[in-house]
PDB file of C-alpha atoms in Angstrom:
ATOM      1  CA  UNK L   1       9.456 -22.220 -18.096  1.00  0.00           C
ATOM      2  CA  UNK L   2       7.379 -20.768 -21.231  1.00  0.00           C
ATOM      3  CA  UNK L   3       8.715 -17.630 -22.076  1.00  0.00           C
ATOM      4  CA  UNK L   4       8.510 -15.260 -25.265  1.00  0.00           C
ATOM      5  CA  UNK L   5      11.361 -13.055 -26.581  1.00  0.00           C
ATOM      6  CA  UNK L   6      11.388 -10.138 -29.149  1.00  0.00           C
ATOM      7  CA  UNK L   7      14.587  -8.682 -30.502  1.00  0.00           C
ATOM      8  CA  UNK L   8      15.545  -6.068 -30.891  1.00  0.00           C
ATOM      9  CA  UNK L   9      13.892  -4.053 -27.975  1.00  0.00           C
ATOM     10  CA  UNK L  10      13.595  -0.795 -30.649  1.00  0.00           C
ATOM     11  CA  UNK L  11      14.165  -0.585 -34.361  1.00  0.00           C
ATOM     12  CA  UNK L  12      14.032   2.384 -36.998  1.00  0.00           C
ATOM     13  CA  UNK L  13      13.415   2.346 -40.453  1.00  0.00           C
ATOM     14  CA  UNK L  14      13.039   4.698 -43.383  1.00  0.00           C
ATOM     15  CA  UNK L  15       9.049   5.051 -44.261  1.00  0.00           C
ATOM     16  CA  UNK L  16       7.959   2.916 -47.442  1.00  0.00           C
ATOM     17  CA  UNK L  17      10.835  -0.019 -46.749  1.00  0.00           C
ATOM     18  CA  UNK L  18       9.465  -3.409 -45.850  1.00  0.00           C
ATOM     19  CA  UNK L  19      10.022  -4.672 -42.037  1.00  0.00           C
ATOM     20  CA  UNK L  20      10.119  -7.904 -39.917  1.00  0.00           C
ATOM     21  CA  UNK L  21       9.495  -8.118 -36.455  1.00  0.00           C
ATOM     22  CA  UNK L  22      10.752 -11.269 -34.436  1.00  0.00           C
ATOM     23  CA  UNK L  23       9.717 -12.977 -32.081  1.00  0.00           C
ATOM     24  CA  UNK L  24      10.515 -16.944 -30.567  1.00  0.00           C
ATOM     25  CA  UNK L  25       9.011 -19.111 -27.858  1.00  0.00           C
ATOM     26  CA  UNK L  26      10.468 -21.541 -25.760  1.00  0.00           C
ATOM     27  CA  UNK L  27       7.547 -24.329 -25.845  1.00  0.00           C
ATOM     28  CA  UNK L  28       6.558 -25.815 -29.115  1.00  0.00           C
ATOM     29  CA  UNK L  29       2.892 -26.946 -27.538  1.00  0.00           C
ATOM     30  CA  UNK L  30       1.837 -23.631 -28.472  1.00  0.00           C
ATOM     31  CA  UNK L  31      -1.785 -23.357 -28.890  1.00  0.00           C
ATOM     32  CA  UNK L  32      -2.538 -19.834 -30.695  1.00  0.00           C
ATOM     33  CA  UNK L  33      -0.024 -16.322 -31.293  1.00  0.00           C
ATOM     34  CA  UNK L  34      -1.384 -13.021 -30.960  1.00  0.00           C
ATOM     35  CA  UNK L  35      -0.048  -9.917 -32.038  1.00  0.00           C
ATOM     36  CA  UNK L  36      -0.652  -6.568 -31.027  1.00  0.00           C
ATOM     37  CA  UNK L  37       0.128  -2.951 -31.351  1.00  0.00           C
ATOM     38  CA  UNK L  38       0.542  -0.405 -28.406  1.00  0.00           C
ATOM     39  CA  UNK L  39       0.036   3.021 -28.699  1.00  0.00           C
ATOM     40  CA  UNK L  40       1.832   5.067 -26.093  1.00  0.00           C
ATOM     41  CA  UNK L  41      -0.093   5.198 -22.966  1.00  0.00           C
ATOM     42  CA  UNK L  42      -2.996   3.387 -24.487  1.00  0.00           C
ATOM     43  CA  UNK L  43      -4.376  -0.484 -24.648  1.00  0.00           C
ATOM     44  CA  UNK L  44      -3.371  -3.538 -26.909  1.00  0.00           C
ATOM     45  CA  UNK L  45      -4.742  -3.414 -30.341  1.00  0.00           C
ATOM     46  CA  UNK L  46      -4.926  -7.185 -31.715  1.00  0.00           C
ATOM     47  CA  UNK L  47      -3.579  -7.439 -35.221  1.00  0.00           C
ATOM     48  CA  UNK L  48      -3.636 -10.731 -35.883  1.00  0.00           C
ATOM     49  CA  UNK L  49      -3.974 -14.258 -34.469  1.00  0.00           C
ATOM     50  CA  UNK L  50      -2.316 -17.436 -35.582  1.00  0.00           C
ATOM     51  CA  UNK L  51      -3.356 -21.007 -34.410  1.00  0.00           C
ATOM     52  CA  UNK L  52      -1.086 -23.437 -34.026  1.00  0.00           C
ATOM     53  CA  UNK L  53      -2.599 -25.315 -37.163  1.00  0.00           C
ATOM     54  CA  UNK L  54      -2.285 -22.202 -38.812  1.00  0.00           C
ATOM     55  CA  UNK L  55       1.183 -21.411 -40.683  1.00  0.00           C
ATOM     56  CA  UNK L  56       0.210 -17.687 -41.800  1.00  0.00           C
ATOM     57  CA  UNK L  57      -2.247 -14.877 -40.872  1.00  0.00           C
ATOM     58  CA  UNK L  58      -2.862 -11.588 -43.600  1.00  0.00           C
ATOM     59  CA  UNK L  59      -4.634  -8.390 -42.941  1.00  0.00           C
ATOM     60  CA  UNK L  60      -3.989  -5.588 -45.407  1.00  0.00           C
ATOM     61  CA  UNK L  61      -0.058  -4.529 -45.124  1.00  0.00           C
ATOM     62  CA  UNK L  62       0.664  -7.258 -42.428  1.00  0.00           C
ATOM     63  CA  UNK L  63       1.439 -11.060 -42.511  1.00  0.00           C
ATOM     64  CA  UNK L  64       2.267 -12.939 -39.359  1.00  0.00           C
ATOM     65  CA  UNK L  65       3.602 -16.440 -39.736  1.00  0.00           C
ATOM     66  CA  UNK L  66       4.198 -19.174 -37.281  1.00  0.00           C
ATOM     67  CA  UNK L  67       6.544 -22.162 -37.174  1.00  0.00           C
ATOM     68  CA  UNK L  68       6.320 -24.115 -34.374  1.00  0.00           C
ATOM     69  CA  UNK L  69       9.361 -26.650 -35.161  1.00  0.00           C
ATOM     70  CA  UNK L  70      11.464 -23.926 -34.703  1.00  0.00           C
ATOM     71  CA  UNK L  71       9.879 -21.848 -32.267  1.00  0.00           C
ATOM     72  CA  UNK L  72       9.420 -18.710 -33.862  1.00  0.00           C
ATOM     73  CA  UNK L  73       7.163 -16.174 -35.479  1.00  0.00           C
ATOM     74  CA  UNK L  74       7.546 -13.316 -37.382  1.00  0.00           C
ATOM     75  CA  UNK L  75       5.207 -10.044 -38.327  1.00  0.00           C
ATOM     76  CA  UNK L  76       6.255  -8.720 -41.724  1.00  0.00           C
ATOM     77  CA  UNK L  77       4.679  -5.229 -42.301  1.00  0.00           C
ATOM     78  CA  UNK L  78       4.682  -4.131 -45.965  1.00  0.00           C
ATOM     79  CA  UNK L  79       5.304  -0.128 -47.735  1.00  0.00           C
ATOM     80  CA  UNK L  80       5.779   1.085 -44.050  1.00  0.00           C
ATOM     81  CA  UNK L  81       4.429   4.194 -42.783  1.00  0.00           C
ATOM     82  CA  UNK L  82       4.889   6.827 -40.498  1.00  0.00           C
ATOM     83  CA  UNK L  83       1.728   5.987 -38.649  1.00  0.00           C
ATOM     84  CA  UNK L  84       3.148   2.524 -38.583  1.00  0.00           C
ATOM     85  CA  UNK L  85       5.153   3.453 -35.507  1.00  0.00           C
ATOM     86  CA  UNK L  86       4.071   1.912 -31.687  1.00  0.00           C
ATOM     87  CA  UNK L  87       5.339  -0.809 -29.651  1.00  0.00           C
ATOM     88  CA  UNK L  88       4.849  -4.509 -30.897  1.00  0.00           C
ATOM     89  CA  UNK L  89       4.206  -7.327 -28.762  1.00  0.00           C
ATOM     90  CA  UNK L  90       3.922 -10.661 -29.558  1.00  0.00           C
ATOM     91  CA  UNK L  91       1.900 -13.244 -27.300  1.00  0.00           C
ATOM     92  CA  UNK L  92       1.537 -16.993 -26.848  1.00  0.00           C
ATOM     93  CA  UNK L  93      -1.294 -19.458 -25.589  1.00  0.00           C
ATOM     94  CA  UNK L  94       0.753 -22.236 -24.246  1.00  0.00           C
ATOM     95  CA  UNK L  95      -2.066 -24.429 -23.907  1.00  0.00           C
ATOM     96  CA  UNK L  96      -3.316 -22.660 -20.971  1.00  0.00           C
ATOM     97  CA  UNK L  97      -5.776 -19.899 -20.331  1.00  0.00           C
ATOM     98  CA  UNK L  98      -2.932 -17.463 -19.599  1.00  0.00           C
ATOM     99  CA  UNK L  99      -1.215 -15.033 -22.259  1.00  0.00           C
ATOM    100  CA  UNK L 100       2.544 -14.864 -21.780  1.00  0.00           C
ATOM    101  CA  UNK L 101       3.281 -11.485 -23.209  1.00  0.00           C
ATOM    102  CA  UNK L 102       7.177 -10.751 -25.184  1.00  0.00           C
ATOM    103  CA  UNK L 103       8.738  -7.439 -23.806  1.00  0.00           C
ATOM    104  CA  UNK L 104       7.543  -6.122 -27.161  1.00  0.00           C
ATOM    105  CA  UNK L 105       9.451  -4.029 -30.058  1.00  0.00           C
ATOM    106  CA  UNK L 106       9.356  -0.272 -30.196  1.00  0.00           C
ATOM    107  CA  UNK L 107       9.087   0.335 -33.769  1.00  0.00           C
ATOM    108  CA  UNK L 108      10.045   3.939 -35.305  1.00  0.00           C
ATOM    109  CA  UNK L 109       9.428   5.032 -39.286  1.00  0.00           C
ATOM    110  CA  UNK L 110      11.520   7.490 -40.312  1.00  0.00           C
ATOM    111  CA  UNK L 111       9.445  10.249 -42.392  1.00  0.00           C
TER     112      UNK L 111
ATOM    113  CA  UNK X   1     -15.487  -9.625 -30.928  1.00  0.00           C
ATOM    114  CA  UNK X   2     -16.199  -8.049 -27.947  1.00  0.00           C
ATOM    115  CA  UNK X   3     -16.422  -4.768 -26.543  1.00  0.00           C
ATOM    116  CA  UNK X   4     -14.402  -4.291 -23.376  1.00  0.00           C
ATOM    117  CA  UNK X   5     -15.003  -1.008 -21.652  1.00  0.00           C
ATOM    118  CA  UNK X   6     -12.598   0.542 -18.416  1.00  0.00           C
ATOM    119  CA  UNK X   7     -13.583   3.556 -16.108  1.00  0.00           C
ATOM    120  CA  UNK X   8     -11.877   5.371 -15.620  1.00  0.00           C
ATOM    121  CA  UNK X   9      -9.695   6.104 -18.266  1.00  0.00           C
ATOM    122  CA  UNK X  10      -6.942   7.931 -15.831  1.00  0.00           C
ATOM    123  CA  UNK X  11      -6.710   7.973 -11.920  1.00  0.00           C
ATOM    124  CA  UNK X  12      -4.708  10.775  -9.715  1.00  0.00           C
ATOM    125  CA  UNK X  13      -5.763   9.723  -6.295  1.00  0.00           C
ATOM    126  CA  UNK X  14      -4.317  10.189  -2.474  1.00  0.00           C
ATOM    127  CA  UNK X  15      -2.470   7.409  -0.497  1.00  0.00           C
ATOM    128  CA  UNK X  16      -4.852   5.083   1.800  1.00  0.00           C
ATOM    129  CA  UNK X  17      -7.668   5.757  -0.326  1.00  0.00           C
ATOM    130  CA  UNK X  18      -9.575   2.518  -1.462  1.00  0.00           C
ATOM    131  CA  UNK X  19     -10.190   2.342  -5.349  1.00  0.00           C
ATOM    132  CA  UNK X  20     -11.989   0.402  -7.773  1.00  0.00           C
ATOM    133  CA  UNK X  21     -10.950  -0.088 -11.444  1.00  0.00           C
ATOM    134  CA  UNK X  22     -14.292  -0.578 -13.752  1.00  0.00           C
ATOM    135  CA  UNK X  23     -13.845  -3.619 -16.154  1.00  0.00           C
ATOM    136  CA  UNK X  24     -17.253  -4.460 -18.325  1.00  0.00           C
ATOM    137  CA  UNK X  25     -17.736  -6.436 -21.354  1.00  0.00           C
ATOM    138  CA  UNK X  26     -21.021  -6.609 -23.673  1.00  0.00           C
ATOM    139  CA  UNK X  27     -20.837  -9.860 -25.293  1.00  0.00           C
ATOM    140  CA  UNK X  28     -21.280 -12.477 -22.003  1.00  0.00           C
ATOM    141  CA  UNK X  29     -17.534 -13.926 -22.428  1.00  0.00           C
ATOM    142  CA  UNK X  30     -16.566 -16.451 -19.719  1.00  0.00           C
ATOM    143  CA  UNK X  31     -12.723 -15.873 -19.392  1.00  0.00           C
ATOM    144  CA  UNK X  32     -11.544 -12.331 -18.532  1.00  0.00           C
ATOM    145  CA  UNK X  33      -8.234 -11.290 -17.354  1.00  0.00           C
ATOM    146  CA  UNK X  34      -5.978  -7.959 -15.705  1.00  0.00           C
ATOM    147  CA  UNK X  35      -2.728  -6.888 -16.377  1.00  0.00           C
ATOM    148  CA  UNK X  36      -0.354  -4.508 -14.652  1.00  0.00           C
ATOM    149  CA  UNK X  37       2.248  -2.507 -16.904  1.00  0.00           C
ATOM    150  CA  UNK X  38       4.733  -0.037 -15.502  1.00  0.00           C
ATOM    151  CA  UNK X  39       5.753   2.192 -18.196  1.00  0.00           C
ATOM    152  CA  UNK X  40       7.687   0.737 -20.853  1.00  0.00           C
ATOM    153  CA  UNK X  41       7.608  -2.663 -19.261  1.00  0.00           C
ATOM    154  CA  UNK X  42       6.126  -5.978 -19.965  1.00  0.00           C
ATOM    155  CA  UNK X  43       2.863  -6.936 -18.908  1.00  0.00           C
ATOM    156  CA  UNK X  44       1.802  -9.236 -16.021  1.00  0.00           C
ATOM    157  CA  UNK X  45      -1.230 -11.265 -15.584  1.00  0.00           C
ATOM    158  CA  UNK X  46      -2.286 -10.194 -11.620  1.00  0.00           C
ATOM    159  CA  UNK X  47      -5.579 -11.677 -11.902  1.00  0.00           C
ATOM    160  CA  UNK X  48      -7.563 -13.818 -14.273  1.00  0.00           C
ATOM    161  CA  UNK X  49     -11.675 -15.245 -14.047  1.00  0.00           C
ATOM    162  CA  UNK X  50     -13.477 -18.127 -16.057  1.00  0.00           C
ATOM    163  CA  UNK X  51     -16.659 -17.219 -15.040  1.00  0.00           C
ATOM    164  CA  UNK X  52     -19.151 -16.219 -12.646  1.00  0.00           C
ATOM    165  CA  UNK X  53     -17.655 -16.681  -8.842  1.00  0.00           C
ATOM    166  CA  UNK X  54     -14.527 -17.677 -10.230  1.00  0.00           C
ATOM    167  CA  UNK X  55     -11.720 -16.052 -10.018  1.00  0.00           C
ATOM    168  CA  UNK X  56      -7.662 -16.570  -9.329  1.00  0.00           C
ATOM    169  CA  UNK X  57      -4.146 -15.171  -9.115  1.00  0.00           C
ATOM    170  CA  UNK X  58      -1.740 -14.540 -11.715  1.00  0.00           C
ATOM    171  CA  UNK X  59       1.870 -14.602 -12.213  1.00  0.00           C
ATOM    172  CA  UNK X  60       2.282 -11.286 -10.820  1.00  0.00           C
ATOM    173  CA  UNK X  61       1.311 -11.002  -6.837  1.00  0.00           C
ATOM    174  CA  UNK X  62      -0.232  -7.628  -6.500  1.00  0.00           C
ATOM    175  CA  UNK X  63      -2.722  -6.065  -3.340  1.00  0.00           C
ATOM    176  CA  UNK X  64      -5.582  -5.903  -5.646  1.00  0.00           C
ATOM    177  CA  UNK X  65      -8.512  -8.058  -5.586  1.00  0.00           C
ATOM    178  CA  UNK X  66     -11.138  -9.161  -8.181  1.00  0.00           C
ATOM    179  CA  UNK X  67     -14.766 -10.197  -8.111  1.00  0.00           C
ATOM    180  CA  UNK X  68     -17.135 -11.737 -10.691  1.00  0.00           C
ATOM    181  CA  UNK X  69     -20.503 -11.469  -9.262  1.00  0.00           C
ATOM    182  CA  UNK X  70     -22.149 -11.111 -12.825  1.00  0.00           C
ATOM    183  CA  UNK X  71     -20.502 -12.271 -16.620  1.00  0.00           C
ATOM    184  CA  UNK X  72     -20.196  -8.642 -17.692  1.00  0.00           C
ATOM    185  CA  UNK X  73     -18.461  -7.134 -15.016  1.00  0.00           C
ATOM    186  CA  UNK X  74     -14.914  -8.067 -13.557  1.00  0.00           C
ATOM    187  CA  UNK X  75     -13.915  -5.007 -11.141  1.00  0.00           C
ATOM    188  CA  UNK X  76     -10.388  -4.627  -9.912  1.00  0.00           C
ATOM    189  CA  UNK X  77     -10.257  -2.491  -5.887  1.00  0.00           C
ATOM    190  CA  UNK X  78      -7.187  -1.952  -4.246  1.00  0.00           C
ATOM    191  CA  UNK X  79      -8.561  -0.940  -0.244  1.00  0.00           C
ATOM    192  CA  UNK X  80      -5.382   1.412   0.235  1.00  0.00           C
ATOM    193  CA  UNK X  81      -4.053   2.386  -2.152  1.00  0.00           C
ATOM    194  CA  UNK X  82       0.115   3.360  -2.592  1.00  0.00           C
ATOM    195  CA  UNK X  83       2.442   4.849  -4.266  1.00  0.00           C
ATOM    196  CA  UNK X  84       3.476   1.583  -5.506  1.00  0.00           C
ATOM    197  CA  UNK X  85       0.559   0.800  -6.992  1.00  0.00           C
ATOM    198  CA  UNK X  86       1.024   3.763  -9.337  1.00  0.00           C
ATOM    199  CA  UNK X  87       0.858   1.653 -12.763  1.00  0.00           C
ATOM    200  CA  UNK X  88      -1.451   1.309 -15.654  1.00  0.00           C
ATOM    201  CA  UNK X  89      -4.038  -1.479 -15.690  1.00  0.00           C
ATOM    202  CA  UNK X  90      -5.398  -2.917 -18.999  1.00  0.00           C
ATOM    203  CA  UNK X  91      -8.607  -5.910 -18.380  1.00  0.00           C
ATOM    204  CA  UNK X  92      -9.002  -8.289 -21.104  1.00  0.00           C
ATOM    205  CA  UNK X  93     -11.627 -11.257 -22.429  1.00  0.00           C
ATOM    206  CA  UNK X  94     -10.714 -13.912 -24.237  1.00  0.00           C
ATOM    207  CA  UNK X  95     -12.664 -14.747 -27.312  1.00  0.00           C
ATOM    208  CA  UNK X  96     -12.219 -16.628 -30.573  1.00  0.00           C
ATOM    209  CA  UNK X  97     -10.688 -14.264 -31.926  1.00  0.00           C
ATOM    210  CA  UNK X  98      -7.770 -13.845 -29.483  1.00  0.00           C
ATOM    211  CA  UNK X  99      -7.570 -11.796 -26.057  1.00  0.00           C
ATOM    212  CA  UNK X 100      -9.016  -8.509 -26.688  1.00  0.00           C
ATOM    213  CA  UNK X 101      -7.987  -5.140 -24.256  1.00  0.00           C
ATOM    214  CA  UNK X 102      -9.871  -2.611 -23.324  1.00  0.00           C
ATOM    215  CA  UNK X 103      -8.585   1.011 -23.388  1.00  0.00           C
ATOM    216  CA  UNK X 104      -6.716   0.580 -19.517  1.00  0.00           C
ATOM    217  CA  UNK X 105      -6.988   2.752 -16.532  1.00  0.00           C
ATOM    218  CA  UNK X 106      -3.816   4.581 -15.393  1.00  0.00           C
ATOM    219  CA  UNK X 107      -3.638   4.889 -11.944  1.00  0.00           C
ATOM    220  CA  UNK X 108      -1.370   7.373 -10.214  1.00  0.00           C
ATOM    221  CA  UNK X 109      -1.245   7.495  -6.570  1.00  0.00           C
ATOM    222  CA  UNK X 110       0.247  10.227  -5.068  1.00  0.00           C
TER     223      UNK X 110
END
């Protein structure tokens, strides 16, 4: 069965430190990884997307990388900030039309 | 990119009522998909559509139904509706740029 993880489930850090978020698949035929950002309450916000050619994604204060050998992918978020803090989900193409969603990180920065 | 748009935003409706969840898109993408999230839970694909009379069911059996009569619209009706269908519903397209969500409609049946 595909399936994504994220761990840990929550996670607080000081504002301005540097962060990782995890997450790992269980099928290395990935085709693409999305990451997104939920606001309480609210819809997905993509952040970025990494194809499976693709080791590394950038946008401003985030980098996403993906290794498919080892079936993982990371978001690292740089100078961290209080509006910084949602819930984090990772999510993988497995060749199919169909996301399968992680259960997603709640992330908290610490003003 | 694409703009996704879902009316309405938030629900409060009575038990046996029949409901439909708006889902419209402005940019003619084929593949469009909704998700069910309880809150603080994981999402689950309940329905997903390539294209114009096609549409299927997702990992998550749910009541609803789905039809995609034109590319811009992909509407979401439960015909009575129950507490237990008291969730939050978030409609997607799939572009080349990655799955983008609209906004979600947050349905409370009471």
């Amino acid at each position: 069965k595909q399936e994504v993880t994220q761990i840990p489930a929550a996670l607080s850090v000081p504002e301005g430190e540097n962060l990782v978020l995890n997450c790992s698949f269980t099928d290395s035929a990935i085709y693409n990884l999305q990451w997104f950002r939920q606001d309480p309450g609210k819809g997905l916000t993509s952040l970025l997307l990494i194809q499976s050619s693709q080791r590394e994604q950038t946008s401003g204060r985030l980098n996403a990388s993906l290794d498919k050998s080892s079936g993982r992918s990371t978001l690292y978020i740089a100078a961290s900030q209080p509006g910084d803090s949602a819930t984090y989900l990772c999510a993988a193409h497995f060749g199919n039309e169909k996301l399968t969603f992680g259960t997603g990180t709640r992330l908290t920065i610490i003003p | 990119e694409a703009d996704i748009y879902q009316t309405p935003r938030y629900l409060v409706i009575g038990t046996g009522k029949k409901i439909t969840l708006e889902c419209s898109q402005t940019m003619g993408h084929d593949k469009m998909y909704w998700y069910q999230q309880d809150p603080g839970m994981e999402l689950h694909l309940i329905h997903y559509s390539y294209g114009v009379n096609s549409t299927e069911k997702g990992d998550l059996s749910s009541e609803s139904t789905v039809s995609r009569i034109r590319t811009e619209h992909f509407p979401l009706t439960l015909e009575s509706a129950r507490p237990s269908h008291t969730s939050q519903y978030l409609c997607a397209v799939r572009t080349s740029q990655g799955n983008t969500f609209g906004s979600g409609t947050r349905l409370t049946v009471v």
